[in-house]
Amino acid sequence: QQFVPTPCKDMEGSCSLYCEGVCYQTVNFAVPNAFAYDDMILEVTNTDTGGVAEFPGYFESKTTIKNNDIVEDKYENFVYARRRFYSPILPVGNYEMVFKMNGSPHWPQMVEQIWEDPPECSPHIDETTTTFITPSPTEEECAQLIRNGGGEDGTHNYWMHSGGGIQVVEGGYAGSYAISSVSRVGAWQGPGQFLDTRCLTEGAQYEIMMKFKLVDLGGNELNCDINQKNIGAFDVCPRVSMRMRKLLGNKIGDGTEVNYAYPVAETVGPFKPGEWNNIYGVFSVTETMAKSEGVFMFVERARTGANIVIDEVTVQATQIGCNNIIKNGNFEKGDTRFWTHMGTSKIDIAEDGYEGLYSLQTTKRGEFWSGMVQYVNLDCLVEGQTYSVNGMIKLLTEAGGIETCDSNKQWGPDGNSGICPTMAMRIKTGNLTTDEYMGSVVGTWVDGEWNQISGSFVATPNIINADDVCLYFTRYHPSVMMRLDALTMTPIEGRDPNQLINNGDVGIGDVRFFKISGCGTVTTVEGFDVATKSDDLAFKVSGRTHDNCGIKQDIDNNYLEANTLYKIAAKVKLYGPDGVAPFECDPNVITGDKMCPVVTLTAQNHGIKGAYMRRTVASIQGEFTLGAWNTIEGYITFMANEMRAGSLNYVIHGAPANVVMVLDNIVLSKGDEIVAVAR
């Protein structure tokens, strides 16, 4: 009546008015059914006349019979698909519409707008003559998307369910109440809440955190296994999923598109029976989320019949940076967030850290490649950049005893027992899966202690454009349990692409990228440039029981160029078995107890008979000076079989048995110019 210039008449027997000569059109606004919206109205303003009308919402509250009494049907009234409707019926004109609560603009988490079929009369309103106002969210509203995160107002206000009902219960984690499902009969059922769609802008990141318990119908607390991924399993733990609904038009019958995202958060270990446990996850808002009219976040995937009780629920704005691409690599949060497992295995937190209190452990391994996994955030990688990956590991038996390995042995040629773990990346694109082995134990393994594992990789187009890439540990016996701590993945700054040896001047400060060849141990001592750089270091290779023992490094033959001259060089000092008395070698002899060190290339195509080749490519230049730094040098062009070899190694060895070799400034570079050593 407010928008009609002439009086309207009551229609007998109804609550309607008849306005002669006026053409009406209806538009519907659907919002979630939360208690808070009982007092929310849709304010409609005719911008031509300034007239204002308020339209209350309506909801068909359903009832059921329980114990011969008619009671509210909480299942039907609060299932996520039900809506509260606002349906202004308006004559022709220009209008603005906005939801208000207590006189101020308000946003009910999500809104779906649907026009009724147009009337036969004209003229009438349509989307060109109406403006629906979405109030801009405040910083506070988008900082925390969950409303009533623990039922602390004594109700389940804002909470709905994907099946199984919803209720508020006493005995929360930090307060008086918590939110609980009711009578779940399907794994997909659980409590949920619509998220504020205004805040879900593409690329925004949010962190999901909550406490939870599993309770049976008798009130007894239940256990679950964080490693169980089968949705129908009896011991599966809850996870968080999202249901996104997009209208394909704004008229009745235009249809909808429904998408799901899961998991966006999962139960993290350790799971402690009888206590409140943790669900954690981080998600980035996708284009699909950002374009949806409604995004319903819900907790699901516990055994049928178990009630999911949640408290302290937050979905807060965050920013996951790339300073360290590995997330939760030091485990000082005390849980397994960002980590999962592959193959037959379990992961959990151990109260045994390298630098702090905790580490991640993998147990119950069924395959040599199974165990802990982290998926790499590919947005943090830059194509062509080289990355260093470093961590500390410890090996134990399943019973918790000390396990050993030999860092000089290789998986396959030396069997599969007593082999140290290899660090690897699994790259998946469509149906294609490839593995890149890129890290190994540094130096000599020390039983019962934390040992360093280190490697590097180049972010190739295959990695950058992959569907997903994960870091994992492989090639060690399935009976061995591993603990991991202090894992990092960072770019190697200033690496020259023409320098094929990593850490040749020990610039990193340890022996990473180099491994023992044959026998012995490798540590660090003062280096060649100590006079100009007080912290300069060199490699000390001792405990050599044969002249073939030394150190080696893998060469990435993807970077070798055909018909190109390469220079090989290193600085060397020699000492007797005590490591103190200088030792003198003779560059002119090739056997016996006066041999000098040499550099050898070894090329191997595994599994092909006769595919192993080795050749000496560099030796001492000039006379050997006792007690001084001497130069190993040589020039080579790589052969075709070396350039396509499955493994290609740069080995420094050849001094007599028990002689200590001290090596520095190890180089493999193009031509006459030796470029800056990579760090």
XYZ file of C-alpha atoms in Angstrom:
679
model
C 0.000 0.000 0.000
C 2.952 2.361 0.763
C 4.024 2.258 -2.892
C 0.539 2.691 -4.465
C -0.803 6.259 -5.049
C -4.477 5.241 -4.685
C -6.162 3.456 -1.763
C -6.429 -0.339 -1.902
C -9.356 -2.432 -0.688
C -9.432 -5.361 1.690
C -10.257 -8.686 0.053
C -12.915 -10.458 2.054
C -11.848 -13.724 3.650
C -8.117 -13.044 3.249
C -5.323 -10.863 4.557
C -4.688 -9.398 1.082
C -5.454 -6.043 -0.516
C -6.757 -5.341 -4.004
C -5.188 -2.332 -5.704
C -6.963 -1.496 -8.933
C -4.785 -0.839 -12.001
C -1.534 -1.928 -10.298
C 0.802 -4.669 -11.666
C 2.720 -6.555 -8.973
C 5.829 -8.721 -9.194
C 7.398 -10.872 -6.449
C 11.071 -11.415 -5.741
C 12.237 -13.927 -3.094
C 15.293 -13.738 -0.860
C 16.317 -16.982 0.873
C 18.613 -16.913 3.923
C 19.697 -19.502 6.538
C 17.277 -20.274 9.349
C 19.113 -18.934 12.397
C 17.405 -17.750 15.582
C 19.194 -14.433 15.138
C 17.184 -13.680 12.015
C 13.818 -13.764 13.805
C 14.121 -9.984 14.156
C 15.772 -9.270 10.794
C 13.668 -7.434 8.228
C 14.104 -6.595 4.548
C 13.781 -2.849 4.113
C 12.515 -1.751 0.685
C 12.767 1.885 -0.408
C 11.037 3.342 -3.456
C 13.734 5.655 -4.767
C 11.172 7.564 -6.869
C 8.916 8.561 -3.962
C 11.036 7.907 -0.884
C 8.442 5.509 0.465
C 9.741 2.759 2.757
C 8.271 -0.625 3.691
C 9.586 -3.414 5.957
C 9.085 -7.047 5.030
C 9.513 -9.664 7.797
C 10.825 -13.090 7.034
C 8.776 -16.229 7.193
C 9.717 -19.823 7.890
C 7.502 -22.882 7.847
C 8.379 -24.458 11.178
C 7.689 -28.160 11.079
C 6.576 -30.362 13.959
C 6.714 -34.038 14.734
C 5.142 -36.378 17.251
C 7.336 -37.621 20.053
C 5.968 -39.575 23.012
C 2.441 -38.695 21.861
C 3.238 -34.970 22.029
C 3.549 -32.538 19.130
C 7.043 -31.023 19.323
C 9.285 -28.968 17.087
C 10.998 -31.057 14.406
C 14.554 -29.865 14.932
C 15.866 -32.167 12.241
C 13.687 -30.643 9.524
C 13.860 -27.083 10.799
C 17.651 -26.888 10.962
C 18.867 -29.067 8.114
C 21.177 -26.955 5.936
C 18.814 -27.005 2.930
C 15.968 -25.190 4.749
C 15.631 -21.436 4.235
C 13.908 -18.437 5.770
C 12.242 -16.361 3.033
C 11.673 -12.661 2.462
C 9.265 -12.026 -0.437
C 8.408 -8.408 -1.215
C 5.500 -8.041 -3.683
C 6.019 -4.697 -5.391
C 4.317 -2.485 -7.979
C 6.225 -0.867 -10.797
C 8.903 1.580 -9.664
C 12.594 1.808 -8.772
C 13.637 0.204 -5.506
C 16.565 -0.400 -3.180
C 16.469 -3.355 -0.790
C 18.661 -4.084 2.207
C 18.485 -6.418 5.197
C 18.405 -4.665 8.562
C 18.692 -5.688 12.186
C 17.813 -3.177 14.912
C 17.822 -0.379 12.350
C 21.292 -1.129 10.899
C 22.242 -2.951 7.676
C 22.880 -6.632 8.323
C 24.131 -9.592 6.311
C 22.703 -13.065 7.020
C 25.839 -15.037 5.962
C 24.410 -15.896 2.534
C 21.503 -14.802 0.323
C 19.884 -16.465 -2.679
C 17.711 -14.182 -4.846
C 14.989 -15.751 -7.039
C 12.351 -13.943 -9.100
C 8.854 -15.350 -9.438
C 7.494 -15.867 -12.946
C 6.627 -12.473 -14.443
C 2.968 -11.418 -14.275
C 0.807 -11.178 -17.384
C 0.236 -7.486 -16.722
C 2.683 -4.676 -17.357
C 4.625 -2.647 -16.631
C 6.221 -4.447 -13.686
C 9.508 -4.441 -11.816
C 12.470 -6.593 -12.786
C 16.194 -6.770 -12.059
C 16.793 -3.519 -13.974
C 14.570 -1.491 -11.635
C 15.669 -3.022 -8.329
C 18.962 -2.842 -6.470
C 19.768 -5.290 -3.701
C 22.360 -3.717 -1.391
C 25.069 -5.922 0.061
C 26.655 -3.989 2.971
C 30.444 -4.005 2.901
C 31.851 -6.315 5.595
C 33.837 -4.866 8.435
C 37.384 -6.011 9.080
C 36.129 -7.735 12.223
C 33.426 -9.668 10.326
C 35.946 -11.100 7.846
C 38.598 -11.767 10.478
C 36.391 -14.455 12.055
C 33.704 -16.146 9.951
C 32.149 -18.407 12.588
C 29.327 -17.052 14.716
C 28.569 -18.576 18.131
C 31.584 -20.869 17.863
C 30.829 -22.848 20.993
C 27.159 -22.327 21.792
C 28.050 -19.901 24.563
C 24.703 -18.138 24.261
C 23.111 -21.423 25.348
C 21.657 -22.141 21.889
C 22.804 -23.575 18.602
C 22.138 -20.205 16.945
C 23.666 -20.038 13.418
C 24.425 -23.785 13.480
C 22.635 -26.243 11.220
C 23.359 -29.803 10.184
C 23.968 -31.927 7.112
C 21.971 -34.747 8.698
C 21.786 -36.107 12.224
C 20.207 -33.065 13.852
C 21.755 -30.289 15.917
C 21.715 -29.352 19.597
C 23.606 -27.427 22.239
C 25.029 -29.524 25.086
C 26.599 -28.748 28.429
C 30.228 -29.430 29.288
C 32.223 -27.506 26.681
C 35.978 -27.344 26.264
C 36.495 -23.905 27.761
C 32.978 -22.806 28.666
C 29.574 -24.096 29.655
C 28.336 -25.339 26.300
C 29.291 -27.045 23.047
C 27.574 -27.820 19.732
C 26.612 -31.442 19.008
C 25.048 -33.511 16.268
C 22.095 -35.768 17.093
C 21.450 -39.346 15.971
C 23.746 -39.485 12.943
C 22.880 -42.307 10.542
C 25.376 -41.471 7.754
C 29.090 -40.691 7.633
C 28.413 -37.420 5.786
C 26.222 -36.055 8.595
C 27.317 -33.510 11.183
C 27.077 -29.925 12.469
C 27.786 -27.026 10.130
C 27.434 -23.332 9.469
C 27.165 -21.043 6.456
C 30.157 -18.749 5.943
C 29.870 -15.048 5.181
C 30.056 -14.982 1.386
C 31.143 -11.327 1.328
C 34.472 -12.339 2.847
C 35.117 -15.262 0.511
C 37.130 -13.394 -2.101
C 39.279 -15.484 -4.414
C 42.767 -16.041 -3.001
C 41.889 -15.138 0.596
C 43.222 -17.662 3.117
C 41.478 -18.934 6.228
C 42.597 -21.132 9.103
C 40.103 -23.614 10.567
C 40.520 -24.687 14.191
C 38.209 -26.471 16.594
C 38.076 -28.864 19.518
C 35.999 -32.019 19.263
C 34.885 -35.207 20.965
C 33.108 -38.293 19.676
C 30.312 -39.555 21.936
C 28.014 -42.556 21.533
C 24.271 -42.492 22.240
C 24.963 -43.492 25.834
C 27.290 -40.539 26.414
C 30.477 -42.630 26.314
C 33.484 -41.060 24.610
C 34.823 -42.847 21.521
C 38.256 -43.147 19.927
C 39.367 -42.691 16.320
C 42.548 -43.190 14.274
C 43.948 -40.103 12.518
C 45.560 -42.368 9.894
C 42.295 -43.999 8.847
C 41.082 -42.467 5.556
C 38.250 -44.860 4.664
C 35.084 -42.789 5.106
C 33.071 -45.833 6.152
C 35.612 -47.226 8.631
C 34.594 -47.737 12.255
C 37.595 -45.784 13.592
C 37.694 -42.914 11.076
C 38.151 -39.419 12.537
C 36.084 -36.328 11.653
C 37.063 -33.907 8.928
C 35.686 -30.584 7.654
C 34.140 -30.279 4.194
C 32.388 -27.541 2.259
C 29.269 -27.588 0.107
C 29.087 -24.750 -2.406
C 25.838 -23.893 -4.180
C 25.637 -21.527 -7.145
C 22.418 -20.412 -8.819
C 22.549 -20.792 -12.607
C 20.040 -17.985 -13.005
C 17.797 -15.787 -10.888
C 14.435 -17.224 -11.894
C 12.485 -20.225 -10.683
C 13.550 -23.303 -12.631
C 16.950 -21.976 -13.709
C 18.718 -24.715 -11.759
C 21.740 -24.838 -9.476
C 25.312 -26.083 -9.492
C 26.621 -27.846 -6.378
C 30.325 -28.465 -5.687
C 32.201 -29.894 -2.713
C 35.642 -29.260 -1.249
C 37.122 -31.852 1.124
C 38.948 -32.098 3.318
C 39.555 -28.452 4.191
C 40.509 -29.484 7.728
C 41.217 -32.825 9.388
C 41.777 -34.345 12.789
C 45.432 -33.931 13.740
C 47.434 -36.197 15.996
C 48.047 -37.083 18.639
C 44.501 -38.270 19.316
C 44.119 -38.563 23.088
C 41.230 -40.762 24.281
C 38.927 -39.080 26.767
C 40.184 -35.571 25.953
C 39.198 -32.767 23.629
C 41.127 -33.294 20.401
C 41.952 -30.990 17.507
C 40.754 -30.439 13.971
C 42.943 -28.131 11.905
C 43.267 -26.942 8.332
C 44.025 -24.009 6.066
C 42.229 -23.270 2.814
C 42.490 -20.694 0.069
C 39.254 -19.357 -1.361
C 38.838 -20.729 -4.865
C 36.994 -19.162 -7.776
C 34.183 -21.684 -7.226
C 33.818 -20.643 -3.571
C 33.946 -16.940 -4.401
C 31.206 -17.225 -7.040
C 28.832 -19.336 -4.928
C 25.711 -17.888 -3.330
C 26.082 -20.214 -0.353
C 29.096 -21.960 1.217
C 28.179 -24.427 3.970
C 31.050 -25.687 6.121
C 30.304 -28.880 8.021
C 32.011 -31.537 10.143
C 31.550 -35.101 8.921
C 33.120 -38.555 8.541
C 32.885 -40.163 11.953
C 31.348 -43.591 12.455
C 27.595 -43.887 12.061
C 25.831 -43.430 15.410
C 28.590 -41.323 16.934
C 27.711 -37.768 17.853
C 30.275 -35.147 16.853
C 30.650 -32.585 19.642
C 32.551 -29.409 18.739
C 33.671 -26.302 20.614
C 35.930 -23.271 20.197
C 35.275 -23.293 16.430
C 37.079 -20.574 14.478
C 37.561 -19.825 10.797
C 39.946 -16.913 10.950
C 41.732 -14.928 8.272
C 45.364 -15.902 7.876
C 48.255 -15.538 5.474
C 50.426 -18.583 4.863
C 53.733 -17.206 3.633
C 56.576 -18.798 1.706
C 59.511 -17.976 3.996
C 59.666 -21.677 4.726
C 57.739 -23.703 2.204
C 57.518 -26.656 4.596
C 54.787 -26.022 7.145
C 55.041 -27.302 10.720
C 58.512 -28.662 10.055
C 59.580 -28.297 13.684
C 56.334 -29.725 15.154
C 56.383 -27.317 18.077
C 52.606 -26.957 17.874
C 52.631 -30.502 19.215
C 50.426 -31.902 16.448
C 50.528 -33.280 12.906
C 48.992 -30.304 11.077
C 49.978 -30.071 7.389
C 51.195 -33.699 7.414
C 49.583 -36.887 6.185
C 50.832 -40.325 5.127
C 51.038 -42.520 2.059
C 50.889 -46.283 1.701
C 50.522 -48.665 4.616
C 51.758 -46.543 7.509
C 50.786 -44.382 10.452
C 52.042 -40.991 11.611
C 51.928 -39.418 15.053
C 53.769 -36.983 17.303
C 56.692 -38.203 19.418
C 57.823 -36.348 22.531
C 61.418 -36.414 21.323
C 62.616 -33.367 19.383
C 65.896 -32.336 17.835
C 65.610 -28.682 18.825
C 62.396 -28.686 20.862
C 59.922 -31.035 22.497
C 58.350 -32.827 19.541
C 59.035 -34.628 16.305
C 56.952 -36.501 13.727
C 57.228 -40.256 13.594
C 56.057 -42.831 11.092
C 55.276 -46.394 12.188
C 53.532 -49.560 10.975
C 55.117 -49.217 7.545
C 54.163 -51.812 4.972
C 56.284 -50.661 2.035
C 59.746 -49.167 1.575
C 58.159 -45.979 0.221
C 55.367 -45.573 2.773
C 55.328 -43.006 5.559
C 55.007 -39.284 6.296
C 54.070 -36.867 3.519
C 53.609 -33.128 3.069
C 52.062 -31.604 -0.037
C 54.096 -28.669 -1.328
C 52.428 -25.298 -1.876
C 53.254 -24.863 -5.561
C 52.367 -21.163 -5.360
C 55.549 -20.737 -3.313
C 57.837 -22.173 -5.998
C 59.471 -20.082 -8.722
C 60.224 -21.787 -12.003
C 63.949 -22.343 -12.501
C 64.807 -21.645 -8.839
C 66.853 -24.216 -6.929
C 65.624 -25.150 -3.453
C 67.493 -26.690 -0.551
C 65.654 -29.176 1.695
C 67.187 -30.023 5.075
C 66.040 -31.886 8.146
C 67.071 -34.132 11.012
C 66.051 -37.783 11.281
C 66.374 -40.623 13.743
C 65.770 -44.331 13.076
C 64.169 -46.746 15.542
C 62.768 -50.241 15.555
C 59.010 -50.717 15.874
C 59.632 -51.624 19.507
C 61.418 -48.303 20.070
C 64.975 -49.622 20.044
C 67.887 -48.024 18.196
C 68.041 -48.767 14.464
C 71.093 -48.237 12.294
C 71.863 -47.583 8.637
C 74.958 -47.142 6.489
C 74.979 -43.856 4.597
C 77.572 -45.269 2.199
C 75.209 -47.945 0.904
C 72.726 -47.503 -1.921
C 69.228 -48.909 -2.163
C 69.212 -51.714 -4.716
C 72.920 -52.357 -5.440
C 73.521 -52.909 -1.696
C 70.211 -54.644 -0.984
C 67.385 -53.188 1.112
C 68.506 -53.677 4.712
C 70.648 -51.174 6.589
C 70.019 -48.504 3.952
C 69.446 -44.910 5.067
C 66.273 -43.110 3.917
C 66.179 -41.124 0.691
C 64.270 -37.854 0.487
C 62.065 -37.625 -2.603
C 59.289 -35.717 -4.340
C 56.280 -37.346 -5.979
C 54.921 -35.334 -8.899
C 51.382 -36.034 -10.162
C 49.887 -34.561 -13.323
C 46.700 -36.208 -14.540
C 47.339 -39.952 -14.674
C 51.132 -39.543 -14.744
C 53.114 -39.988 -11.521
C 56.889 -39.535 -11.363
C 59.340 -39.610 -8.451
C 62.386 -37.387 -8.098
C 65.017 -38.545 -5.596
C 66.730 -35.455 -4.254
C 68.172 -35.927 -0.779
C 70.166 -38.290 1.417
C 71.847 -38.569 4.802
C 74.768 -36.180 5.306
C 78.021 -37.664 6.546
C 78.405 -40.841 8.585
C 75.321 -42.192 10.359
C 75.459 -42.066 14.177
C 73.200 -44.647 15.844
C 70.632 -43.325 18.310
C 71.325 -39.675 17.445
C 69.688 -37.097 15.208
C 71.321 -37.233 11.775
C 71.072 -34.677 8.987
C 69.293 -35.432 5.721
C 69.716 -32.929 2.936
C 69.051 -32.393 -0.739
C 68.036 -29.960 -3.416
C 65.823 -29.716 -6.475
C 65.097 -27.321 -9.290
C 61.523 -26.100 -9.729
C 61.128 -27.317 -13.304
C 57.994 -26.705 -15.416
C 56.965 -30.297 -14.653
C 56.865 -29.420 -10.956
C 55.381 -25.935 -11.306
C 52.545 -27.142 -13.570
C 51.795 -30.379 -11.704
C 48.411 -31.113 -10.129
C 50.171 -31.805 -6.841
C 53.662 -32.426 -5.520
C 54.466 -34.046 -2.200
C 57.664 -34.529 -0.232
C 58.214 -37.963 1.299
C 60.907 -40.415 2.423
C 61.625 -43.696 0.690
C 64.110 -46.518 0.032
C 64.500 -47.740 3.589
C 63.337 -51.040 5.029
C 59.625 -51.249 5.957
C 60.466 -52.561 9.419
C 62.259 -49.298 10.289
C 60.463 -46.449 12.095
C 61.618 -42.888 11.360
C 61.371 -39.656 13.334
C 61.691 -36.270 11.625
C 62.349 -32.761 12.934
C 63.653 -29.330 11.872
C 62.664 -29.771 8.225
C 63.029 -26.724 5.959
C 62.684 -25.970 2.250
C 64.241 -22.684 1.160
C 65.585 -21.191 -2.079
C 69.321 -21.377 -2.688
C 70.261 -17.758 -3.267
C 72.653 -16.774 -6.006
C 73.311 -20.229 -7.405
C 75.141 -20.047 -10.717
C 73.505 -22.388 -13.245
C 76.940 -23.183 -14.721
C 78.234 -24.544 -11.402
C 77.329 -28.218 -11.177
C 78.785 -28.926 -7.717
C 76.747 -27.898 -4.690
C 78.468 -26.685 -1.504
C 81.927 -27.259 -2.961
C 83.500 -24.738 -0.600
C 81.517 -25.932 2.468
C 79.889 -22.502 2.380
C 76.720 -23.915 3.919
C 78.721 -24.803 7.023
C 78.279 -28.570 6.875
C 78.913 -31.494 4.512
C 75.508 -31.615 2.834
C 75.333 -32.740 -0.829
C 78.469 -34.864 -0.352
C 78.426 -38.549 0.601
C 81.077 -41.044 1.496
C 82.194 -43.218 -1.400
C 83.226 -46.680 -0.253
C 84.229 -46.122 3.382
C 85.253 -43.544 5.946
C 83.705 -40.466 7.531
C 83.473 -36.853 6.411
C 83.553 -33.862 8.779
C 84.657 -30.218 8.547
C 87.940 -28.438 9.428
C 89.576 -25.089 8.598
C 89.470 -24.365 4.878
C 91.677 -23.057 2.089
C 90.455 -19.454 2.463
C 90.669 -19.282 6.269
C 93.208 -16.431 6.063
C 90.671 -14.165 4.389
C 87.499 -15.730 5.779
C 87.807 -16.731 9.422
C 84.829 -19.072 9.188
C 86.029 -20.852 6.037
C 85.702 -24.620 6.168
C 86.936 -27.663 4.252
C 85.991 -31.353 4.112
C 88.019 -33.812 6.201
C 87.784 -37.403 4.943
C 89.183 -39.893 7.474
C 88.800 -43.539 8.455
C 89.630 -44.604 4.882
C 90.501 -48.289 4.936
C 91.093 -48.516 1.161
C 92.495 -46.225 -1.499
C 89.110 -46.251 -3.277
C 87.418 -44.581 -0.290
C 86.579 -40.887 -0.594
C 83.657 -38.515 -1.088
C 81.213 -38.145 -3.963
C 78.376 -35.983 -5.215
C 75.634 -36.719 -7.723
C 75.776 -34.654 -10.905
C 72.465 -33.602 -12.442
C 73.110 -34.529 -16.063
C 70.012 -32.597 -17.156
C 72.288 -29.539 -17.059
C 75.175 -30.985 -19.068
C 75.770 -29.646 -22.568
C 77.170 -31.718 -25.408
C 80.502 -30.725 -26.992
C 81.229 -28.326 -24.147
C 84.519 -28.144 -22.247
C 84.176 -28.436 -18.449
C 86.806 -27.703 -15.813
C 87.222 -29.869 -12.723
C 89.204 -28.516 -9.778
C 89.745 -28.933 -6.024
C 92.211 -27.972 -3.311
C 93.716 -30.781 -1.240
C 95.985 -31.402 1.784
C 97.063 -34.848 2.952
C 97.801 -36.097 6.494
C 98.858 -39.382 8.010
C 96.384 -41.666 9.866
C 96.642 -39.474 13.001
C 95.338 -36.481 11.046
C 98.243 -34.342 12.288
C 101.451 -35.317 10.512
C 101.518 -34.106 6.853
C 101.662 -36.805 4.205
C 103.468 -36.481 0.869
C 102.222 -38.203 -2.294
C 103.905 -38.555 -5.702
C 101.838 -37.375 -8.695
C 103.927 -39.582 -10.973
C 102.863 -42.926 -9.471
C 99.522 -44.637 -10.026
C 99.801 -47.530 -7.543
C 101.294 -48.194 -4.137
C 101.590 -46.206 -0.927
C 102.540 -42.871 -2.547
C 99.478 -42.358 -4.743
C 97.872 -38.917 -4.943
C 94.113 -38.244 -4.934
C 92.251 -38.071 -8.249
C 88.756 -37.188 -9.450
C 86.814 -39.993 -11.100
C 83.501 -39.876 -12.935
C 81.264 -42.917 -12.520
C 78.244 -43.433 -14.772
C 75.638 -46.133 -14.263
C 72.411 -47.150 -15.981
C 70.897 -49.525 -13.443
C 69.428 -52.767 -14.701
C 71.448 -52.744 -17.962
C 74.308 -55.230 -18.284
C 77.679 -53.585 -18.875
C 76.264 -50.106 -18.312
C 78.749 -49.102 -15.561
C 81.671 -46.882 -16.546
C 84.329 -44.950 -14.655
C 87.196 -42.751 -15.797
C 89.774 -40.542 -14.102
C 89.247 -36.923 -15.134
C 91.499 -34.802 -12.851
C 94.754 -35.208 -10.894
C 97.417 -33.234 -8.984
C 98.966 -30.471 -11.082
C 102.750 -30.022 -10.826
C 104.811 -31.133 -7.851
C 103.092 -32.002 -4.575
C 104.025 -29.655 -1.682
C 104.089 -31.289 1.748
C 101.802 -29.646 4.333
C 100.390 -27.137 1.826
C 97.263 -26.803 -0.292
C 97.749 -28.514 -3.626
C 95.585 -28.299 -6.740
C 93.667 -31.103 -8.445
C 92.626 -30.058 -11.939
C 91.375 -31.443 -15.235
C 89.334 -30.615 -18.346
C 86.761 -32.905 -19.904
C 83.959 -33.142 -22.413
C 81.135 -35.369 -21.196
C 80.502 -38.527 -23.205
C 77.064 -39.452 -24.534
C 76.633 -42.371 -22.103
C 77.486 -40.055 -19.170
C 74.973 -37.458 -20.278
C 72.146 -40.017 -20.381
C 73.261 -42.114 -17.382
C 70.723 -42.952 -14.714
C 73.265 -41.857 -12.099
C 76.432 -39.832 -12.606
C 78.867 -39.238 -9.733
C 81.872 -36.990 -9.129
C 84.249 -38.936 -6.816
C 87.456 -37.752 -5.103
C 89.551 -40.693 -3.877
C 92.860 -42.470 -4.633
C 95.096 -41.524 -1.723
C 96.598 -44.553 0.067
C 94.510 -46.335 2.711
C 94.296 -44.562 6.099
C 95.595 -41.258 4.681
C 93.397 -38.309 5.705
C 92.251 -36.098 2.800
C 91.301 -32.451 3.433
C 89.417 -30.992 0.439
C 88.069 -27.552 -0.424
C 86.845 -25.412 -3.333
C 85.558 -28.378 -5.291
C 84.403 -27.180 -8.710
C 82.790 -28.498 -11.881
C 82.125 -25.612 -14.250
C 82.173 -24.641 -17.893
C 85.471 -23.807 -19.618
C 88.391 -21.810 -18.348
C 86.465 -19.495 -16.023
C 85.644 -20.911 -12.620
C 82.418 -19.262 -11.506
C 81.341 -18.503 -7.946
C 80.881 -21.643 -5.909
C 77.228 -22.465 -5.165
C 76.035 -22.320 -1.592
